[in-house]
Amino acid sequence: MAYILLAEDEINIASFIERGLQESGHTVYTVHDGISAWKAIQQKQYDILILDIIMPQMNGLEVCKKFRQTEGYRTPILLLTALGTSDDIVSGLEAGADDYLVKPFNFQELGARIKALVRRSCNDKSVQTLTCADLVLNCNTRKAQRGTQEIELTVKEYRLLEYFLQNQGCVLSRMNLLKNVWDKNFDPNTNIVDVYVNYLRAKIDKDFDKKLIHTVMGTGYIMEAH
């Protein structure tokens, strides 16, 4: 079971989530604004942070960005939001969140997301590095290096690259990537996978002669060093 920080400014929603998590065996510390969330983060270490985006004093995106800048990526962050557009989702992921949940949500889904994020966090610590050709991904710092060039990754870029490296030589469909990198089934017409693959290519392939991420027409993508 996890030690969770919950930051949610709506008292009734916070109480509902806190009670449900406690009944599931988790230990929950609840705050109702961003400043209180930041103070709590500095005082104790949590297994996962659940942050509402719209909060007074400091919003969830600001808390998330500040945490990633100072504390790194070892603690997963789940954002709660009433904003469910693709732009809102990308903004949350770019801020450093591992996942997001759009309100209103099913509590069982929240529980499943928490379980997946905590499990992944534990698994990440057991593997030191992943490689493909001259590309090296450090799973502890969540930074990549290709040759002598260091590459900074957002949370979702890291997770996508990690999954590609774990499945080298395998053709990965867009739905496969949605399920395993985003932990959900999107509208099949979404282009979020292609958007993030392009982000990743710009960082690890653009300035190098040997390309590592290849498009398989009509199917998806594959990572391999030709």
Short mmCIF file of C-alpha atoms in Angstrom, two decimals:
data_model
loop_
_atom_site.label_atom_id
_atom_site.label_comp_id
_atom_site.label_asym_id
_atom_site.label_seq_id
_atom_site.Cartn_x
_atom_site.Cartn_y
_atom_site.Cartn_z
CA MET A 1 0.00 0.00 0.00
CA ALA A 2 1.15 3.54 -0.74
CA TYR A 3 1.84 6.71 1.25
CA ILE A 4 -0.04 9.34 -0.74
CA LEU A 5 -0.16 13.13 -0.80
CA LEU A 6 -3.56 14.33 -2.02
CA ALA A 7 -3.90 18.02 -2.98
CA GLU A 8 -7.51 18.90 -3.84
CA ASP A 9 -9.16 22.23 -3.07
CA GLU A 10 -12.77 21.00 -3.23
CA ILE A 11 -13.39 19.74 0.31
CA ASN A 12 -16.14 17.24 -0.56
CA ILE A 13 -14.15 15.70 -3.40
CA ALA A 14 -11.02 15.56 -1.25
CA SER A 15 -12.94 13.84 1.55
CA PHE A 16 -14.43 11.30 -0.86
CA ILE A 17 -11.04 10.44 -2.39
CA GLU A 18 -9.27 10.33 0.97
CA ARG A 19 -11.88 8.01 2.48
CA GLY A 20 -11.79 5.68 -0.53
CA LEU A 21 -7.99 5.48 -0.54
CA GLN A 22 -7.87 4.80 3.18
CA GLU A 23 -10.44 2.02 2.80
CA SER A 24 -8.13 0.54 0.15
CA GLY A 25 -5.31 0.43 2.70
CA HIS A 26 -3.38 3.53 1.66
CA THR A 27 -2.09 6.20 4.03
CA VAL A 28 -3.25 9.64 2.84
CA TYR A 29 -2.18 13.15 3.79
CA THR A 30 -4.60 15.71 2.37
CA VAL A 31 -4.11 19.43 1.69
CA HIS A 32 -6.33 21.95 -0.09
CA ASP A 33 -3.99 24.38 -1.85
CA GLY A 34 -0.73 24.38 -3.75
CA ILE A 35 1.40 26.08 -1.11
CA SER A 36 0.37 23.52 1.50
CA ALA A 37 1.12 20.76 -0.99
CA TRP A 38 4.62 22.13 -1.58
CA LYS A 39 5.30 22.42 2.15
CA ALA A 40 4.11 18.83 2.69
CA ILE A 41 6.37 17.57 -0.11
CA GLN A 42 9.38 19.20 1.51
CA GLN A 43 8.65 17.66 4.91
CA LYS A 44 8.06 14.02 3.95
CA GLN A 45 8.63 11.54 1.15
CA TYR A 46 5.55 10.11 -0.56
CA ASP A 47 5.07 7.10 -2.83
CA ILE A 48 2.82 9.11 -5.15
CA LEU A 49 1.51 12.68 -5.45
CA ILE A 50 -2.10 13.29 -6.54
CA LEU A 51 -2.51 16.94 -7.53
CA ASP A 52 -5.62 18.76 -8.63
CA ILE A 53 -4.68 21.21 -11.39
CA ILE A 54 -6.94 24.08 -10.36
CA MET A 55 -5.97 25.06 -6.80
CA PRO A 56 -5.48 28.40 -5.03
CA GLN A 57 -2.07 29.97 -4.33
CA MET A 58 -0.16 27.52 -6.55
CA ASN A 59 -1.87 25.31 -9.10
CA GLY A 60 -1.13 21.66 -9.67
CA LEU A 61 0.94 22.25 -12.80
CA GLU A 62 3.17 24.68 -10.91
CA VAL A 63 3.63 22.26 -8.02
CA CYS A 64 4.41 19.47 -10.48
CA LYS A 65 7.01 21.52 -12.39
CA LYS A 66 8.67 22.73 -9.21
CA PHE A 67 8.82 19.22 -7.79
CA ARG A 68 10.40 17.80 -10.95
CA GLN A 69 12.98 20.60 -11.06
CA THR A 70 14.06 20.10 -7.45
CA GLU A 71 13.29 16.46 -6.62
CA GLY A 72 13.57 14.65 -9.93
CA TYR A 73 11.42 11.85 -11.32
CA ARG A 74 11.48 8.98 -8.87
CA THR A 75 8.09 9.84 -7.33
CA PRO A 76 5.11 9.43 -9.70
CA ILE A 77 2.62 12.29 -10.07
CA LEU A 78 -1.04 11.90 -11.04
CA LEU A 79 -2.95 15.04 -12.01
CA LEU A 80 -6.68 15.46 -11.44
CA THR A 81 -8.34 17.82 -13.87
CA ALA A 82 -11.68 19.01 -15.12
CA LEU A 83 -9.91 20.00 -18.34
CA GLY A 84 -9.90 17.08 -20.75
CA THR A 85 -8.82 18.50 -24.10
CA SER A 86 -5.71 17.22 -25.86
CA ASP A 87 -3.91 20.53 -25.22
CA ASP A 88 -4.70 20.32 -21.50
CA ILE A 89 -3.49 16.74 -21.35
CA VAL A 90 -0.23 17.56 -23.14
CA SER A 91 0.33 20.55 -20.82
CA GLY A 92 0.01 18.28 -17.82
CA LEU A 93 2.39 15.68 -19.20
CA GLU A 94 4.88 18.35 -20.24
CA ALA A 95 4.80 19.72 -16.69
CA GLY A 96 6.19 16.39 -15.51
CA ALA A 97 3.10 14.38 -14.62
CA ASP A 98 3.15 10.64 -15.18
CA ASP A 99 -0.59 10.40 -15.72
CA TYR A 100 -3.83 12.34 -15.41
CA LEU A 101 -7.46 11.63 -14.63
CA VAL A 102 -10.35 13.75 -15.90
CA LYS A 103 -13.16 14.59 -13.49
CA PRO A 104 -15.64 13.12 -12.86
CA PHE A 105 -13.93 9.74 -12.61
CA ASN A 106 -14.66 6.25 -11.36
CA PHE A 107 -12.89 5.56 -8.07
CA GLN A 108 -11.87 2.08 -9.25
CA GLU A 109 -10.04 3.72 -12.14
CA LEU A 110 -8.19 6.01 -9.74
CA GLY A 111 -7.17 2.98 -7.68
CA ALA A 112 -5.93 1.17 -10.78
CA ARG A 113 -3.89 4.19 -11.90
CA ILE A 114 -2.26 4.51 -8.47
CA LYS A 115 -1.40 0.80 -8.42
CA ALA A 116 0.13 0.96 -11.90
CA LEU A 117 2.19 4.08 -11.16
CA VAL A 118 3.54 2.80 -7.84
CA ARG A 119 4.37 -0.59 -9.37
CA ARG A 120 6.16 1.05 -12.29
CA SER A 121 8.11 3.29 -9.94
CA CYS A 122 9.32 0.26 -8.01
CA ASN A 123 10.23 -1.61 -11.20
CA ASP A 124 12.13 1.38 -12.59
CA LYS A 125 14.51 1.27 -9.63
CA SER A 126 15.54 -2.32 -10.38
CA VAL A 127 16.93 -1.55 -13.87
CA GLN A 128 19.91 0.77 -14.18
CA THR A 129 20.26 1.44 -17.92
CA LEU A 130 18.73 0.52 -21.28
CA THR A 131 20.67 0.85 -24.55
CA CYS A 132 20.24 0.81 -28.33
CA ALA A 133 23.32 1.44 -30.45
CA ASP A 134 24.98 4.52 -28.89
CA LEU A 135 21.80 5.60 -27.06
CA VAL A 136 21.83 5.04 -23.29
CA LEU A 137 18.86 5.65 -21.01
CA ASN A 138 19.56 5.96 -17.28
CA CYS A 139 16.44 4.67 -15.55
CA ASN A 140 17.33 6.25 -12.21
CA THR A 141 17.90 9.81 -13.41
CA ARG A 142 15.51 9.45 -16.37
CA LYS A 143 18.04 11.10 -18.63
CA ALA A 144 19.28 9.87 -21.97
CA GLN A 145 22.63 10.22 -23.71
CA ARG A 146 23.49 9.56 -27.32
CA GLY A 147 27.18 9.51 -27.93
CA THR A 148 28.48 12.50 -25.99
CA GLN A 149 25.22 14.44 -26.20
CA GLU A 150 23.01 14.53 -23.10
CA ILE A 151 19.26 14.57 -23.75
CA GLU A 152 16.65 15.97 -21.37
CA LEU A 153 13.30 14.16 -21.45
CA THR A 154 9.85 15.00 -20.17
CA VAL A 155 8.10 12.33 -18.10
CA LYS A 156 6.07 11.00 -21.02
CA GLU A 157 9.01 11.14 -23.44
CA TYR A 158 10.99 9.11 -20.92
CA ARG A 159 8.23 6.52 -20.56
CA LEU A 160 7.83 6.25 -24.36
CA LEU A 161 11.57 5.86 -24.91
CA GLU A 162 11.79 3.33 -22.08
CA TYR A 163 9.02 1.25 -23.66
CA PHE A 164 10.68 1.41 -27.09
CA LEU A 165 13.98 0.28 -25.56
CA GLN A 166 12.30 -2.54 -23.65
CA ASN A 167 10.73 -3.78 -26.89
CA GLN A 168 13.53 -3.30 -29.44
CA GLY A 169 12.92 -5.11 -32.70
CA CYS A 170 9.17 -5.35 -32.10
CA VAL A 171 6.62 -3.48 -34.19
CA LEU A 172 4.49 -1.47 -31.75
CA SER A 173 1.05 -0.33 -32.84
CA ARG A 174 -0.37 3.00 -31.76
CA MET A 175 -2.96 1.22 -29.61
CA ASN A 176 -0.20 -0.83 -27.98
CA LEU A 177 1.67 2.36 -27.12
CA LEU A 178 -1.49 4.05 -25.82
CA LYS A 179 -2.22 1.12 -23.55
CA ASN A 180 1.30 0.63 -22.19
CA VAL A 181 2.70 4.17 -22.12
CA TRP A 182 -0.48 6.08 -21.33
CA ASP A 183 -2.19 3.18 -19.45
CA LYS A 184 -5.50 3.71 -21.18
CA ASN A 185 -7.49 3.33 -24.35
CA PHE A 186 -7.89 6.65 -26.15
CA ASP A 187 -10.14 7.48 -29.02
CA PRO A 188 -8.47 5.50 -31.84
CA ASN A 189 -8.42 8.69 -33.90
CA THR A 190 -6.17 10.53 -31.45
CA ASN A 191 -2.75 11.60 -32.72
CA ILE A 192 -1.08 11.87 -29.30
CA VAL A 193 1.23 8.90 -30.02
CA ASP A 194 2.46 10.45 -33.28
CA VAL A 195 2.95 13.80 -31.53
CA TYR A 196 5.15 12.28 -28.84
CA VAL A 197 7.06 10.05 -31.24
CA ASN A 198 7.92 13.21 -33.17
CA TYR A 199 9.02 14.93 -29.94
CA LEU A 200 11.25 11.94 -29.18
CA ARG A 201 12.69 11.73 -32.68
CA ALA A 202 13.63 15.41 -32.54
CA LYS A 203 15.71 14.67 -29.46
CA ILE A 204 17.32 11.30 -30.16
CA ASP A 205 17.40 10.97 -33.97
CA LYS A 206 17.34 14.38 -35.65
CA ASP A 207 21.04 15.24 -35.27
CA PHE A 208 22.34 11.71 -35.88
CA ASP A 209 22.99 9.79 -39.11
CA LYS A 210 21.75 6.48 -37.70
CA LYS A 211 18.03 6.65 -36.95
CA LEU A 212 16.65 4.44 -34.19
CA ILE A 213 12.87 4.97 -34.35
CA HIS A 214 11.33 3.81 -37.63
CA THR A 215 7.79 4.09 -38.96
CA VAL A 216 6.08 0.88 -40.07
CA MET A 217 3.49 2.12 -42.54
CA GLY A 218 -0.07 1.25 -41.60
CA THR A 219 1.00 -0.35 -38.32
CA GLY A 220 3.03 1.80 -35.95
CA TYR A 221 6.68 2.12 -34.97
CA ILE A 222 9.74 0.04 -34.24
CA MET A 223 13.03 0.84 -32.50
CA GLU A 224 16.11 -0.84 -33.88
CA ALA A 225 19.62 0.07 -34.98
CA HIS A 226 19.87 -0.75 -38.70
#
